Short mmCIF file of C-alpha atoms in Angstrom, two decimals:
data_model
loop_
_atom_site.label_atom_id
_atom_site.label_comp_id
_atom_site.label_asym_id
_atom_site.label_seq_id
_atom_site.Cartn_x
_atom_site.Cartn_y
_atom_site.Cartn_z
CA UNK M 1 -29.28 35.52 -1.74
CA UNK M 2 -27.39 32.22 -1.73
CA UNK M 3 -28.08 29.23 -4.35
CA UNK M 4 -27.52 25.73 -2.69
CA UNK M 5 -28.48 22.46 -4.56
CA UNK M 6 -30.10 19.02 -2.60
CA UNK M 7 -28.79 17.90 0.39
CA UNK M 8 -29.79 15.77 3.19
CA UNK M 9 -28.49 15.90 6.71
CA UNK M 10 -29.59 13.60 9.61
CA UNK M 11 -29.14 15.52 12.94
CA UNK M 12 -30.59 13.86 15.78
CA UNK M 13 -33.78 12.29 15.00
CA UNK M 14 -34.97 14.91 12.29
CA UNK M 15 -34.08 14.65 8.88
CA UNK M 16 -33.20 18.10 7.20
CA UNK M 17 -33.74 18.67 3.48
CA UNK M 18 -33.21 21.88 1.01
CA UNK M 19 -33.88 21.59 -2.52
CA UNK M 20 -32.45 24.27 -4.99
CA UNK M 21 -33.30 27.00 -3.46
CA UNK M 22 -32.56 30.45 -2.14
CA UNK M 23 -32.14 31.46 1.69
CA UNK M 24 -30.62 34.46 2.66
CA UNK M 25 -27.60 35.02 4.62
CA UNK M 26 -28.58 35.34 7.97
CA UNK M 27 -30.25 31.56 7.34
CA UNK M 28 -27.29 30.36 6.18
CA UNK M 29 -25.71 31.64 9.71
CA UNK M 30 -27.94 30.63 11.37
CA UNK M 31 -26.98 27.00 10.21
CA UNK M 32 -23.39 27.52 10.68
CA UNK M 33 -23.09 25.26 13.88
CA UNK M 34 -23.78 22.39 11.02
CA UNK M 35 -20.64 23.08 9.11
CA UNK M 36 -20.39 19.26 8.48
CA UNK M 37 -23.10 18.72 5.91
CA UNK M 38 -22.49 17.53 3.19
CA UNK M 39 -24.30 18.53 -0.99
CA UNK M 40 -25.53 16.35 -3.45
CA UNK M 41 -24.07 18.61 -5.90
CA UNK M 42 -20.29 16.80 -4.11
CA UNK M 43 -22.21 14.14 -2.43
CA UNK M 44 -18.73 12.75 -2.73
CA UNK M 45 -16.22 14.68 -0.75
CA UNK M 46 -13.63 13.43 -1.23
CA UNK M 47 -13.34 13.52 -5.11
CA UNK M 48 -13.00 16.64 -6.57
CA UNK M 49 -15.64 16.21 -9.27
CA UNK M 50 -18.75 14.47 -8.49
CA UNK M 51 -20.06 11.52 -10.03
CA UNK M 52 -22.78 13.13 -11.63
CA UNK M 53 -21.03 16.47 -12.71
CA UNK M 54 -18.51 13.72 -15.03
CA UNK M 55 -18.21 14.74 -19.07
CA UNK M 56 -16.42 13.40 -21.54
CA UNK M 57 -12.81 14.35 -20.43
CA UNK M 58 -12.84 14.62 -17.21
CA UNK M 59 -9.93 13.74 -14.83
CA UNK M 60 -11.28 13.04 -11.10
CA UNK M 61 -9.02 12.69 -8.16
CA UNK M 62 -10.41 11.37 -4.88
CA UNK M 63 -8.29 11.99 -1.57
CA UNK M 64 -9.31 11.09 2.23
CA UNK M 65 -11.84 9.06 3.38
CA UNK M 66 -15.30 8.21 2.55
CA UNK M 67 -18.19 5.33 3.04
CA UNK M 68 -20.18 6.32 0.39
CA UNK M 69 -20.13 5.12 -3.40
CA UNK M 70 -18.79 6.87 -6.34
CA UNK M 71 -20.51 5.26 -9.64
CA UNK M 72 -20.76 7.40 -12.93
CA UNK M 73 -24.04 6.31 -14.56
CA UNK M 74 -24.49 8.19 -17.54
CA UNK M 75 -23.65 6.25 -20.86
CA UNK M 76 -21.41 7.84 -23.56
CA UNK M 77 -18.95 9.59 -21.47
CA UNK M 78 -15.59 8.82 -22.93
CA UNK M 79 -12.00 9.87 -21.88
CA UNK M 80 -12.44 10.03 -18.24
CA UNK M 81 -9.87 9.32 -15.73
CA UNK M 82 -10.32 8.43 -11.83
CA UNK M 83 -7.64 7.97 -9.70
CA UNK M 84 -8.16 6.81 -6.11
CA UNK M 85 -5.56 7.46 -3.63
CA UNK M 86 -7.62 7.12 -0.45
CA UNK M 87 -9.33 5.11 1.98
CA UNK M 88 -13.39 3.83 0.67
CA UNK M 89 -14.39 1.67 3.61
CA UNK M 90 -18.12 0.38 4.02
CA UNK M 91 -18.88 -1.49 6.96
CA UNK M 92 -22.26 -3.32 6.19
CA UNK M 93 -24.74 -3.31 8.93
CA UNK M 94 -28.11 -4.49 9.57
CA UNK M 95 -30.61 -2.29 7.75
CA UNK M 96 -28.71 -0.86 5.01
CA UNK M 97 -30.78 -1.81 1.44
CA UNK M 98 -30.48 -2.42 -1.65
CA UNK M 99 -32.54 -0.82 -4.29
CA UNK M 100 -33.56 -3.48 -7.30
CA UNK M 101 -30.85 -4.98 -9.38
CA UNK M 102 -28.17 -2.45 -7.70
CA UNK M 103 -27.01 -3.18 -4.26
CA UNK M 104 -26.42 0.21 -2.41
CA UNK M 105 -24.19 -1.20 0.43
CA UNK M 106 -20.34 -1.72 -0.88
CA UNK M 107 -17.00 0.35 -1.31
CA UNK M 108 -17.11 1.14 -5.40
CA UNK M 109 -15.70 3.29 -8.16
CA UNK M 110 -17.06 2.66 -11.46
CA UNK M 111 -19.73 2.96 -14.25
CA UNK M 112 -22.63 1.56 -15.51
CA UNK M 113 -23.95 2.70 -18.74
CA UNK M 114 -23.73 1.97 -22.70
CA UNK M 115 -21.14 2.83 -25.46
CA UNK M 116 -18.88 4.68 -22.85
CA UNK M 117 -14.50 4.26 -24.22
CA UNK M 118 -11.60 4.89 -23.02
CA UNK M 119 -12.30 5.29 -19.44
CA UNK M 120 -8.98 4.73 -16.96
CA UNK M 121 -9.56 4.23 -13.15
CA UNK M 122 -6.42 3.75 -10.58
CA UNK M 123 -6.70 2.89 -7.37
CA UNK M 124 -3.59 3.87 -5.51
CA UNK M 125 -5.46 3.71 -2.05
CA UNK M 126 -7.56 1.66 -0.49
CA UNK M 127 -11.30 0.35 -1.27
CA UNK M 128 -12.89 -2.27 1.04
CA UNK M 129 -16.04 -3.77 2.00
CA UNK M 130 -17.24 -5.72 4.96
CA UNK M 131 -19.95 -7.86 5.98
CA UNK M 132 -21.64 -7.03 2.82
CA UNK M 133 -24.36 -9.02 0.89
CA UNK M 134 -24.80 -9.96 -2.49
CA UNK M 135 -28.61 -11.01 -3.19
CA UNK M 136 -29.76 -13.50 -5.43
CA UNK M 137 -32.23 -11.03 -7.40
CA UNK M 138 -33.72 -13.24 -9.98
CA UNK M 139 -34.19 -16.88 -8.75
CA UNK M 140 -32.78 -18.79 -11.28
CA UNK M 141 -29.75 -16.08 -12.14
CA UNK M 142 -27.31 -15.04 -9.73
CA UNK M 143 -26.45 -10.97 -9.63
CA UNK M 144 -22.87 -9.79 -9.64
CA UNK M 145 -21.77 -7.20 -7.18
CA UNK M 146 -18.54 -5.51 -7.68
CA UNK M 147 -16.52 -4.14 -4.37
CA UNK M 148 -14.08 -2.42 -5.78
CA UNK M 149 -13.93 -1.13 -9.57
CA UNK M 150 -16.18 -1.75 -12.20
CA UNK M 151 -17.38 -1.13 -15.80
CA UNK M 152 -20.98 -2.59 -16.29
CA UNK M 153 -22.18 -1.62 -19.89
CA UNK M 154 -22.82 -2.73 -23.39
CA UNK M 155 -20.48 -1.79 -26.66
CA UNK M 156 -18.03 -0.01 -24.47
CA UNK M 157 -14.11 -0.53 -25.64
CA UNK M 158 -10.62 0.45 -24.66
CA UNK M 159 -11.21 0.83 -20.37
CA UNK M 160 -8.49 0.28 -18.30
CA UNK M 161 -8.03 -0.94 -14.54
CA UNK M 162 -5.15 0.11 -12.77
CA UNK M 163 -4.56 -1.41 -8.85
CA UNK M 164 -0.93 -0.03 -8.26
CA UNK M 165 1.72 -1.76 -5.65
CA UNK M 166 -0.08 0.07 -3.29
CA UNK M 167 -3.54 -0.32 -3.92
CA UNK M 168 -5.58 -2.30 -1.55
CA UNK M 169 -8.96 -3.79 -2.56
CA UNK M 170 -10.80 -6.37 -0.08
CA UNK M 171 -14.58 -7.34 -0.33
CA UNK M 172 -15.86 -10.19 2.60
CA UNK M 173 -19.32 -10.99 1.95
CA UNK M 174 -21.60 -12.76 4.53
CA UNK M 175 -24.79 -12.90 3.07
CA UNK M 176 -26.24 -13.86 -0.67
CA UNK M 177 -25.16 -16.20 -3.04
CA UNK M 178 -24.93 -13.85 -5.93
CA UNK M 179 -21.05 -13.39 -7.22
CA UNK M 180 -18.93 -10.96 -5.69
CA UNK M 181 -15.67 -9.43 -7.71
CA UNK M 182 -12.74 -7.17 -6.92
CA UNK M 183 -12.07 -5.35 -10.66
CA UNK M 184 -14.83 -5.98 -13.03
CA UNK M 185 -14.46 -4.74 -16.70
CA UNK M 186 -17.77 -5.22 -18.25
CA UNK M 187 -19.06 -5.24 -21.44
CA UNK M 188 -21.81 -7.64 -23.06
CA UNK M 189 -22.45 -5.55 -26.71
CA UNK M 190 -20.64 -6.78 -29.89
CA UNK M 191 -18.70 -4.07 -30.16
CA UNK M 192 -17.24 -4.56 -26.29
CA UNK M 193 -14.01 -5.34 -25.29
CA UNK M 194 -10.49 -4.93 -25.23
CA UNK M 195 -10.32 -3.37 -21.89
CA UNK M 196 -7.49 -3.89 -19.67
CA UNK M 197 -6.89 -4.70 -16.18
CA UNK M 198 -3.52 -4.13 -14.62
CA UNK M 199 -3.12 -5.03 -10.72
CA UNK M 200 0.51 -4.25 -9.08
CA UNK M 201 -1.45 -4.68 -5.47
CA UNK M 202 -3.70 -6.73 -3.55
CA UNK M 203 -7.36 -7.78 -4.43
CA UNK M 204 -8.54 -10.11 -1.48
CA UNK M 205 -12.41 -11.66 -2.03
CA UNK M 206 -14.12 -14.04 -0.08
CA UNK M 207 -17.57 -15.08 0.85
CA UNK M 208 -18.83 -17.37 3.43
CA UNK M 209 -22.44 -17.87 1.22
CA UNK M 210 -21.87 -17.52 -2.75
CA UNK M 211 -19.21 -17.26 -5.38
CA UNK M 212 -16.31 -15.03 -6.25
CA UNK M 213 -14.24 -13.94 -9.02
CA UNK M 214 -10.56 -11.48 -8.40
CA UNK M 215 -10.41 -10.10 -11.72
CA UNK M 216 -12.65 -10.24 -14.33
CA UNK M 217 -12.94 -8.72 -18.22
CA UNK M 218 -15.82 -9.54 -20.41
CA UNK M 219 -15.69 -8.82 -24.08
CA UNK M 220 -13.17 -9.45 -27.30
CA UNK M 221 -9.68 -8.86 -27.02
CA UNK M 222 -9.44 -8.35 -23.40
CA UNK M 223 -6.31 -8.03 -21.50
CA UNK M 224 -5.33 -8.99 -17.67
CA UNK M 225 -2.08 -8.22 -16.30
CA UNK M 226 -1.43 -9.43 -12.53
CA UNK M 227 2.04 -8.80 -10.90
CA UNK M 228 0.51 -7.89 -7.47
CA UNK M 229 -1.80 -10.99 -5.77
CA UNK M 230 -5.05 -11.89 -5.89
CA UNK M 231 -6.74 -13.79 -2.70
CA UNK M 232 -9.64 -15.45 -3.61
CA UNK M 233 -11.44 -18.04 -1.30
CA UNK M 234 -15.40 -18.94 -0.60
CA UNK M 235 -16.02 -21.18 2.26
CA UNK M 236 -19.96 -21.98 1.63
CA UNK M 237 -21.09 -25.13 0.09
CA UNK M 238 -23.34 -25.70 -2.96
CA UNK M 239 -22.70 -25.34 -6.22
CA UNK M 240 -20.25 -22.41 -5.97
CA UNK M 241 -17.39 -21.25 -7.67
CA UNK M 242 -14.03 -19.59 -6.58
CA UNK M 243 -12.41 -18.08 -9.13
CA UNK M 244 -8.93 -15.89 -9.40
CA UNK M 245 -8.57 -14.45 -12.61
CA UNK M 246 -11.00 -14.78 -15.88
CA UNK M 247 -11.10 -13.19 -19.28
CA UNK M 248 -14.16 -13.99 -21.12
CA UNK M 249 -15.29 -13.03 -24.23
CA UNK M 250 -19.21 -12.57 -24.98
CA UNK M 251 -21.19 -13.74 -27.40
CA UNK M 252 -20.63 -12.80 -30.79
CA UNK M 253 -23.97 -12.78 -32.68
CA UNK M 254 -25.53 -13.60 -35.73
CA UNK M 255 -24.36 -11.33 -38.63
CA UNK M 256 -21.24 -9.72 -36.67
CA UNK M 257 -18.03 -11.07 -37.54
CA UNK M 258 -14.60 -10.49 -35.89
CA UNK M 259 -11.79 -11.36 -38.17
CA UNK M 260 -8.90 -11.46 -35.57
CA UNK M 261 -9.24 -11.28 -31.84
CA UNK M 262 -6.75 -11.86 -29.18
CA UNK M 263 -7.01 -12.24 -25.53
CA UNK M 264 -4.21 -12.58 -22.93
CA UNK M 265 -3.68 -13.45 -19.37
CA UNK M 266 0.03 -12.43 -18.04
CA UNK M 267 0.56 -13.55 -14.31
CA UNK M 268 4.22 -13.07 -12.73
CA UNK M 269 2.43 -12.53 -9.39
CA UNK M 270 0.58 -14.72 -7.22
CA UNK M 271 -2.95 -15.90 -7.31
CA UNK M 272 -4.37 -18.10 -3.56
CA UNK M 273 -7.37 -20.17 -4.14
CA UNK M 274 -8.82 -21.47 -1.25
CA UNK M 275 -12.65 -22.86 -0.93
CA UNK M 276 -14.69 -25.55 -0.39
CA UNK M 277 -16.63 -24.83 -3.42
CA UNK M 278 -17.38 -27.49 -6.21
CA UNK M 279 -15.24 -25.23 -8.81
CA UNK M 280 -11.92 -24.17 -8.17
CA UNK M 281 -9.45 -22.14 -10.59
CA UNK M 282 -6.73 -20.13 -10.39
CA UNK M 283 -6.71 -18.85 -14.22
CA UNK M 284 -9.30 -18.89 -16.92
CA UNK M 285 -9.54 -17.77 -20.00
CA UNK M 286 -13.07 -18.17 -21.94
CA UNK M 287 -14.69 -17.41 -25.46
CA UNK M 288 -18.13 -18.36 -26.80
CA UNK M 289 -19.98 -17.68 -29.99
CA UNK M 290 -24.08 -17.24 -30.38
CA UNK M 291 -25.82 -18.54 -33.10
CA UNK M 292 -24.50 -17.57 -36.49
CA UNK M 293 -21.31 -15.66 -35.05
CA UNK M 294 -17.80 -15.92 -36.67
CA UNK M 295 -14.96 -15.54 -35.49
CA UNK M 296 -12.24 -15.90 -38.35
CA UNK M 297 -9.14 -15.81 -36.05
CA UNK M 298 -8.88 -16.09 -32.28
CA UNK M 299 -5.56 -16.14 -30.00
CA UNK M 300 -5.79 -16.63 -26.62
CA UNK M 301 -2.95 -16.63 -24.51
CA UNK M 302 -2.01 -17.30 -20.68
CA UNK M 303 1.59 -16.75 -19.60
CA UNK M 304 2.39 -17.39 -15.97
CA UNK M 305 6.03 -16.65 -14.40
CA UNK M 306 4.44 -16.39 -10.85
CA UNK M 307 2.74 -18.49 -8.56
CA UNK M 308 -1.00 -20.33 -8.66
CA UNK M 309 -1.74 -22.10 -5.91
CA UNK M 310 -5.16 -23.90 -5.37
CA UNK M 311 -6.15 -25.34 -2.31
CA UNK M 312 -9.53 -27.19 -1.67
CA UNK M 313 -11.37 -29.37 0.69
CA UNK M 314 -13.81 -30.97 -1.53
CA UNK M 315 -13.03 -34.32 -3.21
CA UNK M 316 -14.09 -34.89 -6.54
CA UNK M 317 -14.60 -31.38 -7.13
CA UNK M 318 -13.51 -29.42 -10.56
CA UNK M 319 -10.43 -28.08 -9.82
CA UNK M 320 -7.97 -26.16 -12.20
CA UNK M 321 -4.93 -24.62 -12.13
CA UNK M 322 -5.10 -22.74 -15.55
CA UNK M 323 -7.84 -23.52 -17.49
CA UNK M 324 -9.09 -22.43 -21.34
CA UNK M 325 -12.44 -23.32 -22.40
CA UNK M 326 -14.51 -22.39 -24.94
CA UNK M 327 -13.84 -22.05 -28.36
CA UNK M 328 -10.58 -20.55 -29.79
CA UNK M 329 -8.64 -21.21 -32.71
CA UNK M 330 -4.90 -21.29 -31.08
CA UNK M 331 -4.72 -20.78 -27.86
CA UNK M 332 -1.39 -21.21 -25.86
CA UNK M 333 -0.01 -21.56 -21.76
CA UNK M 334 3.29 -20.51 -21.35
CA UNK M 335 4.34 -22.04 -17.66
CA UNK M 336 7.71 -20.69 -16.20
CA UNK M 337 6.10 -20.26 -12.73
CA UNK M 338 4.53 -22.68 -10.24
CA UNK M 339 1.12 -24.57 -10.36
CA UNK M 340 -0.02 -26.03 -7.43
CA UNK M 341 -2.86 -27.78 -6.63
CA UNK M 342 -3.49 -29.16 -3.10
CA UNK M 343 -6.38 -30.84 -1.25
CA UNK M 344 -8.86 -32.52 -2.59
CA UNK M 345 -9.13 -35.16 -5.13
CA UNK M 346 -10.56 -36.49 -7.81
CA UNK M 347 -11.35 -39.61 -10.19
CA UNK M 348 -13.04 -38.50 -12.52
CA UNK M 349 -10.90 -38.15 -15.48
CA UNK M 350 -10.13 -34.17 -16.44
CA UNK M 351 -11.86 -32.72 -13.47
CA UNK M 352 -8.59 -31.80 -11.59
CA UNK M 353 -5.69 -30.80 -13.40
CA UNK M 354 -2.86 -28.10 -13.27
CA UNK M 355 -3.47 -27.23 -17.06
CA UNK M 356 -6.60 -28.04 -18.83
CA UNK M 357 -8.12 -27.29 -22.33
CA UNK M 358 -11.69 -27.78 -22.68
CA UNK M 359 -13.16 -29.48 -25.79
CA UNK M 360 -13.44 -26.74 -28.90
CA UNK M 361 -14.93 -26.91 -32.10
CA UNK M 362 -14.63 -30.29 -33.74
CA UNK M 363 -12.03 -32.81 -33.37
CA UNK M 364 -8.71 -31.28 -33.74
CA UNK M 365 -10.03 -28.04 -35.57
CA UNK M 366 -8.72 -25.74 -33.27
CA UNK M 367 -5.02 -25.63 -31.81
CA UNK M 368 -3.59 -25.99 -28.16
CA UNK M 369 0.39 -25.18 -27.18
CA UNK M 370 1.85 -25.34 -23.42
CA UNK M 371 5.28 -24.25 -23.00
CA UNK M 372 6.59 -25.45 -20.03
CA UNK M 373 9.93 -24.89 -18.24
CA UNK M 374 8.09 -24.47 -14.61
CA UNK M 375 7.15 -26.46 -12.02
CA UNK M 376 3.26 -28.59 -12.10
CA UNK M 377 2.22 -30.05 -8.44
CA UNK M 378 -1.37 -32.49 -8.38
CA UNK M 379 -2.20 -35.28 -6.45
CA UNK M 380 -0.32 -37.89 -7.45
CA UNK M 381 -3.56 -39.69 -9.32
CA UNK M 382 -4.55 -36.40 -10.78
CA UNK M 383 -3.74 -34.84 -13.90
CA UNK M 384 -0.71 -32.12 -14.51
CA UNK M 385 -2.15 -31.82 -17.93
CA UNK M 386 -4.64 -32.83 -19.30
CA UNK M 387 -7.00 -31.92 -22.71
CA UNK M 388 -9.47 -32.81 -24.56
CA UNK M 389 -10.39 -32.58 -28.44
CA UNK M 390 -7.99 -29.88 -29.66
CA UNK M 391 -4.84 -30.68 -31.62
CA UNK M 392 -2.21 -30.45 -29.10
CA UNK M 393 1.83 -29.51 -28.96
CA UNK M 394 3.44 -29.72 -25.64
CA UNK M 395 6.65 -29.01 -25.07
CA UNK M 396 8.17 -29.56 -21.54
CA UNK M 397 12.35 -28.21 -21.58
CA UNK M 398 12.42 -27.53 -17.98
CA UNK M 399 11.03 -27.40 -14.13
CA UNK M 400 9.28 -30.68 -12.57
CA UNK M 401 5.95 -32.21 -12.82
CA UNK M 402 4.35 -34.40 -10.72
CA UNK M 403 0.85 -35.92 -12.05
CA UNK M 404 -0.32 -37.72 -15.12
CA UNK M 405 -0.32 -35.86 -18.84
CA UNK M 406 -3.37 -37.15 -21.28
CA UNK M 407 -3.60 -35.27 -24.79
CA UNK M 408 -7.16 -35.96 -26.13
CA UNK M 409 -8.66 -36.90 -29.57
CA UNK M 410 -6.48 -35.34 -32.30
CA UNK M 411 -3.28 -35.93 -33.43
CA UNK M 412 -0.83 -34.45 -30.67
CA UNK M 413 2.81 -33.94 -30.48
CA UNK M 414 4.85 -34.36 -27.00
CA UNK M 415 8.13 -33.01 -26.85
CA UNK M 416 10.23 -33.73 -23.65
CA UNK M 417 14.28 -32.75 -23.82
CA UNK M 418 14.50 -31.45 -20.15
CA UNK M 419 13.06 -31.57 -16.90
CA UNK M 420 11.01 -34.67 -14.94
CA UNK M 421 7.93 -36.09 -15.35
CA UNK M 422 6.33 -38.12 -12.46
CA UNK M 423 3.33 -39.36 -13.68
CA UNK M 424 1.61 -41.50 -16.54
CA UNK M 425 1.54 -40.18 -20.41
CA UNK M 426 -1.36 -40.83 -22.54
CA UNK M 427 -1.50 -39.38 -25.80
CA UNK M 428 -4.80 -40.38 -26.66
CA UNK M 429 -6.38 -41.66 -29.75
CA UNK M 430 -5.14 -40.47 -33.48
CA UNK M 431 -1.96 -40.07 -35.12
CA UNK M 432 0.41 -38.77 -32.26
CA UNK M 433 4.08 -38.07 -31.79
CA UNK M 434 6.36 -38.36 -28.91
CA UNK M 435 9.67 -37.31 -28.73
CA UNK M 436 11.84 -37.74 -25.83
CA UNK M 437 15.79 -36.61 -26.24
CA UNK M 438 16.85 -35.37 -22.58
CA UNK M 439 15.14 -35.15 -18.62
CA UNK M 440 13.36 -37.73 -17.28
CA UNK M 441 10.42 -39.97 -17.05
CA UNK M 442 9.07 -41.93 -13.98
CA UNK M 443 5.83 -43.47 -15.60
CA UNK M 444 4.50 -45.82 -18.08
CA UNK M 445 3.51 -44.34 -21.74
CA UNK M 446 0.35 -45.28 -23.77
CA UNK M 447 0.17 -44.06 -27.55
CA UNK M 448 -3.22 -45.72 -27.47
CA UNK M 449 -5.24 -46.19 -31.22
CA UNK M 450 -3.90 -44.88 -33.85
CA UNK M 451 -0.77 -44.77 -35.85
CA UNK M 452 1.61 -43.27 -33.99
CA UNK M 453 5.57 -42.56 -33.24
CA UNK M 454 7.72 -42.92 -30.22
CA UNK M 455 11.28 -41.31 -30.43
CA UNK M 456 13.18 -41.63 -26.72
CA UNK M 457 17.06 -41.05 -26.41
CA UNK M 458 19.11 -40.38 -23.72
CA UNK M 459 16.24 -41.42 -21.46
CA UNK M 460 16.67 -43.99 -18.32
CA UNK M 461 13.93 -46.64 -19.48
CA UNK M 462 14.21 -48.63 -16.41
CA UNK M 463 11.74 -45.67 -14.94
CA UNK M 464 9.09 -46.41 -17.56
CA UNK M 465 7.25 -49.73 -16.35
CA UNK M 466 5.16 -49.64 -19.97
CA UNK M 467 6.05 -48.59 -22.94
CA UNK M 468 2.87 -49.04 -25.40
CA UNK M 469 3.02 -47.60 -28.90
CA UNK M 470 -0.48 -48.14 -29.50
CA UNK M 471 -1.94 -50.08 -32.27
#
């Protein structure tokens, strides 16, 4: 007698189905023109353990090709590796459901769970999904579906995301206007976070009816590393967003306090936004506290030696290079690479901008820094930088930028010794401090209120029509 665990076959019109249980031999030759089926037991062929067989420990390897999913859904596994070095294709066609909250019909590799750590999945291969939808569950909250790899989970810490130079993730959804994303690392508890996502390939994401996001982390002290590229475009209209890269921390709640936290963005690759969405941005990072949450110390960092290029169709749309919003208590952009923002337009003032800084706490509580020796392309009437209420230091020793700069309401220091600047300075309101020793300025430059100080040397003047030093 021969053991053999569920499995379902379809052949012909008649579904077949076993449940645990014994048949003899002679059954199981009988059967033996149906060598292709397939047991829930390694519903998965092509990975060598199957989802549901996964402990703490494990290390599962999936070869060849498949169309089905491979989703570990049992909290409190820790230590597990997956590595993908094959093809998961799903080709979504009329018919194929989706079961509640979880849509059924999309090439995917990940977990969903609580409290699970240290989990590693690298995708060597290929995972892609076509034609797929992603349904508006709820009516007033979009759902997220995840095409490639993803942690969905509360207090789960320490996963990592590995796309490798030859990893291939693509996800083209038709239908829905829920959010689709290529790498998704999860994690809403207040003990999430400081996961990792490290892409050395290509994660392409579009959708022709709701929102994307490349590569996303959610939770404290979270960590995205893109040298690969990241293709991100939506081409519906409505209040949609297109979105390359985001780290985002969660709500810290009342009575939990996080004495140092630090998040970082490191792009030497290239990120393509295209859409005709009213949101566009290449780079985000994000961090938001609930009611009675502290957070005694919070770095935030985005350093960019690659390429961002955002291109839209919409005027007066929000459109950002690299944006940080939220609050954070230094936070700094390190620009050696290019920012480019195309199409589009807009006047109203901080809605499209290569860099932007969102207001944070109160007035000039909470630090901003760009570094710039790269290059900054807006429309000429748009911003190149531009912030609002944090206390500002920007230094610019290097590369060219072309739109206006406007510090906002704190007191802010500009610092210009190389490079060129096409484009108007404002410093804004307060006590602020520009210094000016070497590159060049084609603009005028407004101090505004406040008591400020102006310092320019070895400058050509005749390229500064105004020169106002405020009150």
């Amino acid at each position: 007698m021969i053991q053999y665990f569920e499995w379902k076959l379809w052949f012909g019109k008649e579904l077949l189905y076993m449940k645990s249980r014994n048949i003899s031999k002679n059954k199981v030759k009988a059967l033996g023109t149906m060598a292709f089926l397939t047991f829930a037991s390694n519903a998965h062929a092509t990975c060598d353990i199957a989802a549901s067989s996964v402990i703490t420990g494990s290390t599962v390897n999936c070869t060849g090709t498949t169309t089905g999913l491979y989703r570990i859904a049992t909290g409190n596994v820790d230590n597990v590796s997956v590595k993908n070095t094959g093809d998961w294709t799903y080709n979504f066609v009329s018919g194929d459901a989706s079961t509640g909250t979880t849509p059924s019909h999309y090439a995917y590799i990940g977990l969903t769970g609580t409290g699970s750590d240290s989990m590693t999945f690298t995708n060597s291969g290929k995972i892609i999904g076509n034609n797929l939808l992603a349904p508006d569950v709820l009516s007033s909250t979009r759902s997220f579906l995840s095409a490639g790899i993803q942690v969905r989970q509360n207090d789960g810490k320490n996963n990592k995301f590995y796309n490798t130079s030859s990893g291939i993730i693509e996800a083209k959804v038709t239908a829905g206007i829920g959010f689709v994303l290529g790498i998704s690392a999860g994690g809403v508890g207040n003990s999430s976070g400081d996961s990792l996502i490290d892409n050395a390939g290509t994660v392409t994401i579009s959708s022709s009816t709701g929102s994307v996001r490349g590569l996303v982390t959610a939770g404290t002290g979270s960590k995205i590393i893109n040298s690969g590229t990241v293709n991100a475009t939506t081409t519906s209209s409505g209040r949609t967003e297109t979105l390359g890269i985001l780290v985002e921390g969660h709500r810290v709640n009342s009575g939990i306090a996080k004495p140092s936290v630090d998040q970082l963005i490191d792009n030497s690759g290239t990120v393509n936004i295209s859409g005709s969405t009213l949101a566009s941005t290449g780079i985000q990072a994000a961090y938001e506290t609930g009611v009675g949450g502290v957070v005694t110390s919070l770095n935030t960092t985005i350093n960019n030696s690659g390429t961002v290029l955002v291109n839209t169709n919409v005027s007066n749309s929000t459109v950002y290079g690299i944006a940080m919003k939220g609050s954070s208590n230094n936070s700094t952009v390190n620009n050696s690479g290019k920012i480019t923002l195309t199409g589009g337009n807009s006047i109203l003032r901080g809605t499209y901008a290569g860099i932007y800084r969102s207001n944070g706490g109160t007035n000039g509580s909470e630090m901003f820094t760009i570094n710039n020796t790269g290059d900054i392309t807006t429309d000429a009437m748009s911003y190149a930088i531009y912030t609002l209420n944090t206390r500002d230091t920007v230094n610019i020793d290097g590369g060219n930028i072309l739109g206006n700069i406007g510090t906002g309401i704190a007191n802010d220091t500009l610092t210009l010794t190389n490079g060129s600047i096409v484009g108007n300075i404002d410093t804004g309101i307060n006590e602020d401090i520009f210094v000016a020793t070497g590159g060049s300025i084609k603009g005028s430059l407004n101090m505004n209120f406040g008591s400020d100080t102006a310092t320019i040397s070895n400058i050509d003047l005749s390229t500064i029509p105004t020169l106002d030093g405020g009150d």
